[in-house]
Amino acid sequence: MNILITGTSSGIGYGLAKHFSEAGHQVYGISRRETKIDNENFHHLPLDLLDYPAVQTKLPEFLSNKDLDLAILNAGVLGKIQPMAKAELDELKNTMELNLWSQKVLLDTLLSNNKVETVIGISSGAAVNGNMGWSGYSLSKAALNMLIQLYAKEFEDTKFYAFAPGLVDTNMQDYLWEVSEEKYPSVKKLHDARGTENMPKPEEFAKRFESALPKLFKLESGQFADLRKI
Ligand SMILES: NC(=O)c1ccc[n+]([C@@H]2O[C@H](COP(=O)([O-])OP(=O)(O)OC[C@H]3O[C@@H](n4cnc5c(N)ncnc54)[C@H](OP(=O)(O)O)[C@@H]3O)[C@@H](O)[C@H]2O)c1
């Protein structure tokens, strides 16, 4: 398969890129920082997804008319855990910019230059759980779910899914580890899961992700699913 993955320098994207390239797939990875994967099947484009002119010119060059079997839109930011009423508008806009608008620019560029079989937007349980403090992150992932639904209606030859990965032990969890359970009770579940099989490391997660794909692909295009429930 030809697989595009965004956000391959760390965390989930790194785990997926390593797993799929080692399994013999051609993996095209994007991130600003270097991605430390030494495999001839892995190809990397250093790119800031917020630099829209660069996305529009460099992405088509990088993929050079290749047909993609799978595009995994994984790059994302958490932003601050904080009460919505205290959140600065600029901070919320930054989270929306990467988690929502950059995904639109990427999709528009991709779909006008390449044939794409399936798109998976990496969403979150936070897209549907309005827990105290999840602020711009919940908003952005709920909006991403809707973006995926809307594209599914417009591009009938491509399948689109918004997929929540469950808990994965990445840089995002390092930040969440420091968040107070007293102020934000929903983080207790995350703290309890760390170091257990309920929060796998990215490479272990990648195996679970691949195993879940056949079930995901049976769903109607445009749907949101959670890996823990599928
Ligand atoms: N970890 C979890 O438990 C969990 C749960 C639910 C959903 N998710 C979702 O999973 C996805 C990956 O998160 P993660 O936990 O793996 O976090 P992570 O380790 O912080 O990875 C984020 C990735 O996004 C890339 N990225 C950020 N800004 C970028 C930009 N402007 N341009 C290009 N790439 C950019 C980063 O690369 P550079 O910094 O090198 O650019 C990095 O590779 C996110 O969408 C997150 O919302 C994670």
Short mmCIF file of C-alpha atoms and ligand atoms in Angstrom, two decimals:
data_model
loop_
_atom_site.label_atom_id
_atom_site.label_comp_id
_atom_site.label_asym_id
_atom_site.label_seq_id
_atom_site.Cartn_x
_atom_site.Cartn_y
_atom_site.Cartn_z
CA MET A 1 0.00 0.00 0.00
CA ASN A 2 0.98 3.67 -0.42
CA ILE A 3 0.25 5.41 2.89
CA LEU A 4 0.51 9.11 3.75
CA ILE A 5 0.86 9.88 7.47
CA THR A 6 1.11 13.36 8.99
CA GLY A 7 2.92 13.97 12.28
CA THR A 8 5.51 11.20 12.02
CA SER A 9 8.28 12.69 14.19
CA SER A 10 6.76 11.43 17.47
CA GLY A 11 3.91 9.57 19.12
CA ILE A 12 1.14 7.86 17.19
CA GLY A 13 2.34 9.01 13.75
CA TYR A 14 5.84 7.73 14.46
CA GLY A 15 4.50 4.36 15.64
CA LEU A 16 2.27 3.98 12.57
CA ALA A 17 5.00 5.04 10.13
CA LYS A 18 7.51 2.60 11.64
CA HIS A 19 5.00 -0.24 11.74
CA PHE A 20 3.69 0.17 8.19
CA SER A 21 7.13 0.77 6.61
CA GLU A 22 8.56 -2.31 8.38
CA ALA A 23 5.57 -4.31 7.08
CA GLY A 24 6.66 -3.45 3.51
CA HIS A 25 4.28 -0.59 2.71
CA GLN A 26 5.49 2.63 1.10
CA VAL A 27 5.04 5.27 3.78
CA TYR A 28 5.11 9.01 3.06
CA GLY A 29 5.57 10.91 6.32
CA ILE A 30 5.25 14.60 7.12
CA SER A 31 6.41 16.56 10.17
CA ARG A 32 8.43 19.68 10.94
CA ARG A 33 11.07 17.77 12.90
CA GLU A 34 13.11 14.88 11.59
CA THR A 35 11.50 11.42 11.75
CA LYS A 36 14.03 8.88 12.96
CA ILE A 37 12.99 5.91 10.87
CA ASP A 38 15.76 4.19 8.96
CA ASN A 39 13.88 2.12 6.40
CA GLU A 40 13.98 2.36 2.60
CA ASN A 41 10.17 2.17 2.52
CA PHE A 42 9.89 5.37 4.56
CA HIS A 43 9.98 8.74 2.75
CA HIS A 44 9.90 11.98 4.70
CA LEU A 45 8.92 15.54 3.84
CA PRO A 46 9.87 18.18 6.40
CA LEU A 47 6.85 20.47 6.30
CA ASP A 48 4.91 22.79 8.58
CA LEU A 49 1.23 22.00 7.92
CA LEU A 50 0.39 25.58 8.91
CA ASP A 51 2.49 26.94 6.03
CA TYR A 52 -0.33 26.62 3.50
CA PRO A 53 1.55 27.84 0.38
CA ALA A 54 4.28 25.27 1.15
CA VAL A 55 1.67 22.51 1.62
CA GLN A 56 0.10 23.41 -1.74
CA THR A 57 3.41 23.23 -3.62
CA LYS A 58 5.53 20.68 -1.74
CA LEU A 59 2.92 18.01 -1.07
CA PRO A 60 2.10 17.37 -4.77
CA GLU A 61 5.86 17.26 -5.55
CA PHE A 62 6.48 14.83 -2.71
CA LEU A 63 3.66 12.51 -3.77
CA SER A 64 4.18 13.04 -7.54
CA ASN A 65 0.79 11.78 -8.76
CA LYS A 66 0.99 8.56 -6.76
CA ASP A 67 -2.28 6.83 -5.96
CA LEU A 68 -2.68 6.59 -2.18
CA ASP A 69 -4.38 3.64 -0.53
CA LEU A 70 -4.56 5.40 2.81
CA ALA A 71 -4.04 8.95 4.12
CA ILE A 72 -3.83 9.19 7.92
CA LEU A 73 -4.33 12.79 9.08
CA ASN A 74 -2.70 12.43 12.45
CA ALA A 75 -0.80 15.66 13.22
CA GLY A 76 -2.58 17.53 15.98
CA VAL A 77 -2.14 19.60 19.13
CA LEU A 78 -3.80 19.38 22.52
CA GLY A 79 -3.64 23.02 23.61
CA LYS A 80 -4.17 23.90 27.27
CA ILE A 81 -6.52 22.02 29.58
CA GLN A 82 -8.43 24.94 31.04
CA PRO A 83 -11.98 26.16 31.63
CA MET A 84 -13.55 27.36 28.39
CA ALA A 85 -14.50 30.68 30.00
CA LYS A 86 -10.84 31.33 30.83
CA ALA A 87 -9.43 30.27 27.45
CA GLU A 88 -7.80 33.02 25.41
CA LEU A 89 -9.32 33.27 21.95
CA ASP A 90 -5.88 33.23 20.33
CA GLU A 91 -5.07 29.94 22.03
CA LEU A 92 -8.34 28.39 20.84
CA LYS A 93 -7.69 29.66 17.31
CA ASN A 94 -4.21 28.06 17.28
CA THR A 95 -5.68 24.69 18.21
CA MET A 96 -8.40 25.00 15.57
CA GLU A 97 -5.84 26.08 12.97
CA LEU A 98 -3.89 22.82 13.09
CA ASN A 99 -6.59 20.36 14.15
CA LEU A 100 -9.20 21.63 11.71
CA TRP A 101 -8.21 24.18 9.07
CA SER A 102 -4.84 22.70 8.15
CA GLN A 103 -6.64 19.38 7.60
CA LYS A 104 -8.91 21.09 5.08
CA VAL A 105 -5.96 22.59 3.18
CA LEU A 106 -4.19 19.24 3.19
CA LEU A 107 -7.29 17.39 1.98
CA ASP A 108 -8.01 19.93 -0.76
CA THR A 109 -4.42 19.70 -2.01
CA LEU A 110 -4.38 15.94 -1.80
CA LEU A 111 -7.75 15.30 -3.42
CA SER A 112 -7.05 17.60 -6.34
CA ASN A 113 -3.67 15.96 -7.14
CA ASN A 114 -3.91 12.33 -6.10
CA LYS A 115 -6.36 9.47 -6.20
CA VAL A 116 -7.02 8.53 -2.56
CA GLU A 117 -8.81 5.34 -1.58
CA THR A 118 -9.34 6.06 2.14
CA VAL A 119 -8.80 9.00 4.49
CA ILE A 120 -8.63 8.54 8.26
CA GLY A 121 -8.72 11.69 10.38
CA ILE A 122 -7.27 10.95 13.82
CA SER A 123 -9.96 12.18 16.15
CA SER A 124 -10.45 11.64 19.89
CA GLY A 125 -12.96 10.57 22.52
CA ALA A 126 -12.85 14.27 23.41
CA ALA A 127 -14.75 14.97 20.18
CA VAL A 128 -17.87 13.60 21.82
CA ASN A 129 -17.10 13.89 25.59
CA GLY A 130 -17.56 17.47 26.71
CA ASN A 131 -15.47 17.04 29.86
CA MET A 132 -14.44 19.98 32.06
CA GLY A 133 -11.25 21.60 30.77
CA TRP A 134 -10.93 19.99 27.34
CA SER A 135 -11.69 23.32 25.78
CA GLY A 136 -10.33 24.00 22.27
CA TYR A 137 -9.22 20.39 21.85
CA SER A 138 -12.77 19.01 22.20
CA LEU A 139 -14.11 21.74 19.92
CA SER A 140 -11.48 21.08 17.27
CA LYS A 141 -11.93 17.31 17.23
CA ALA A 142 -15.76 17.63 17.12
CA ALA A 143 -15.30 19.95 14.15
CA LEU A 144 -12.85 17.51 12.53
CA ASN A 145 -15.50 14.77 12.79
CA MET A 146 -17.91 17.01 10.91
CA LEU A 147 -15.27 17.97 8.33
CA ILE A 148 -14.78 14.27 7.61
CA GLN A 149 -18.55 13.79 7.25
CA LEU A 150 -18.82 16.70 4.84
CA TYR A 151 -15.96 15.49 2.62
CA ALA A 152 -17.53 12.02 2.57
CA LYS A 153 -20.62 13.57 0.95
CA GLU A 154 -18.55 15.44 -1.64
CA PHE A 155 -16.08 12.74 -2.70
CA GLU A 156 -17.95 9.50 -3.30
CA ASP A 157 -14.91 7.66 -4.67
CA THR A 158 -12.94 8.11 -1.45
CA LYS A 159 -13.89 6.65 1.95
CA PHE A 160 -13.53 8.98 4.94
CA TYR A 161 -13.43 8.10 8.64
CA ALA A 162 -12.81 10.01 11.86
CA PHE A 163 -11.14 7.54 14.19
CA ALA A 164 -10.43 7.99 17.91
CA PRO A 165 -7.31 6.01 18.82
CA GLY A 166 -8.00 5.60 22.54
CA LEU A 167 -5.17 6.36 24.97
CA VAL A 168 -1.60 6.16 23.66
CA ASP A 169 1.53 6.98 25.66
CA THR A 170 2.92 10.00 23.81
CA ASN A 171 4.09 13.59 24.46
CA MET A 172 0.43 14.56 24.84
CA GLN A 173 0.14 12.22 27.82
CA ASP A 174 3.30 13.79 29.34
CA TYR A 175 1.40 17.08 29.49
CA LEU A 176 -1.82 15.45 30.75
CA TRP A 177 0.15 13.64 33.48
CA GLU A 178 0.78 17.03 35.12
CA VAL A 179 -2.90 18.11 35.00
CA SER A 180 -4.72 18.15 38.36
CA GLU A 181 -7.30 15.40 38.91
CA GLU A 182 -8.97 17.61 41.49
CA LYS A 183 -9.60 20.43 39.03
CA TYR A 184 -10.20 18.20 36.00
CA PRO A 185 -11.61 14.81 37.17
CA SER A 186 -11.62 13.27 33.67
CA VAL A 187 -7.80 13.05 33.67
CA LYS A 188 -7.90 10.45 36.50
CA LYS A 189 -8.79 7.77 33.95
CA LEU A 190 -5.70 8.74 31.93
CA HIS A 191 -3.42 8.80 34.99
CA ASP A 192 -4.69 5.34 36.03
CA ALA A 193 -4.17 3.94 32.52
CA ARG A 194 -0.54 5.10 32.13
CA GLY A 195 1.89 2.19 32.26
CA THR A 196 -0.92 -0.36 31.70
CA GLU A 197 -2.19 -2.06 28.56
CA ASN A 198 -4.97 0.54 28.45
CA MET A 199 -2.38 3.07 27.29
CA PRO A 200 -0.02 1.31 24.86
CA LYS A 201 3.23 2.77 23.59
CA PRO A 202 2.97 3.98 19.95
CA GLU A 203 4.53 0.86 18.40
CA GLU A 204 2.16 -1.49 20.24
CA PHE A 205 -0.73 0.85 19.41
CA ALA A 206 0.14 0.62 15.69
CA LYS A 207 -0.54 -3.14 15.71
CA ARG A 208 -3.96 -2.57 17.34
CA PHE A 209 -4.70 0.16 14.82
CA GLU A 210 -3.95 -2.10 11.86
CA SER A 211 -6.06 -4.93 13.33
CA ALA A 212 -9.02 -2.55 13.72
CA LEU A 213 -8.96 -1.33 10.11
CA PRO A 214 -11.13 -4.10 8.55
CA LYS A 215 -13.94 -3.26 11.01
CA LEU A 216 -13.53 0.46 10.45
CA PHE A 217 -13.70 0.05 6.67
CA LYS A 218 -17.06 -1.76 6.98
CA LEU A 219 -18.63 1.45 8.32
CA GLU A 220 -20.32 3.92 6.06
CA SER A 221 -18.02 6.66 4.75
CA GLY A 222 -18.05 9.78 6.92
CA GLN A 223 -18.53 8.00 10.24
CA PHE A 224 -16.74 8.54 13.54
CA ALA A 225 -15.55 5.45 15.42
CA ASP A 226 -13.53 4.79 18.56
CA LEU A 227 -10.89 2.05 18.44
CA ARG A 228 -11.87 0.97 22.00
CA LYS A 229 -15.47 0.36 20.98
CA ILE A 230 -15.31 -0.81 17.38
N1 LIG B 1 -1.97 10.21 22.62
C1 LIG B 1 -3.24 10.01 22.85
O1 LIG B 1 -3.63 9.37 23.85
C2 LIG B 1 -4.27 10.53 21.88
C3 LIG B 1 -5.62 10.27 22.15
C4 LIG B 1 -6.58 10.74 21.25
C5 LIG B 1 -6.19 11.40 20.09
N2 LIG B 1 -4.86 11.64 19.86
C6 LIG B 1 -4.52 12.32 18.61
O2 LIG B 1 -3.44 11.67 17.99
C7 LIG B 1 -2.71 12.56 17.17
C8 LIG B 1 -1.22 12.42 17.45
O3 LIG B 1 -0.95 12.83 18.78
P1 LIG B 1 0.23 12.22 19.67
O4 LIG B 1 -0.39 11.84 20.97
O5 LIG B 1 0.98 11.22 18.89
O6 LIG B 1 1.09 13.55 19.96
P2 LIG B 1 2.56 14.00 19.60
O7 LIG B 1 3.56 12.98 20.01
O8 LIG B 1 2.66 15.38 20.18
O9 LIG B 1 2.59 14.08 18.01
C9 LIG B 1 2.10 15.16 17.27
C10 LIG B 1 2.68 15.10 15.88
O10 LIG B 1 2.08 16.17 15.12
C11 LIG B 1 3.10 16.84 14.42
N3 LIG B 1 2.78 18.26 14.21
C12 LIG B 1 2.38 19.17 15.14
N4 LIG B 1 2.27 20.38 14.57
C13 LIG B 1 2.61 20.24 13.25
C14 LIG B 1 2.71 21.12 12.16
N5 LIG B 1 2.42 22.43 12.29
N6 LIG B 1 3.11 20.65 10.96
C15 LIG B 1 3.42 19.34 10.82
N7 LIG B 1 3.33 18.43 11.81
C16 LIG B 1 2.93 18.88 13.02
C17 LIG B 1 4.33 16.74 15.32
O11 LIG B 1 5.50 16.85 14.52
P3 LIG B 1 6.49 18.15 14.51
O12 LIG B 1 6.42 18.77 15.86
O13 LIG B 1 7.82 17.54 14.18
O14 LIG B 1 5.99 19.01 13.40
C18 LIG B 1 4.20 15.30 15.86
O15 LIG B 1 4.83 14.40 14.98
C19 LIG B 1 -3.27 13.95 17.46
O16 LIG B 1 -4.17 14.33 16.44
C20 LIG B 1 -4.02 13.75 18.78
O17 LIG B 1 -5.06 14.67 18.93
C21 LIG B 1 -3.91 11.23 20.73
#
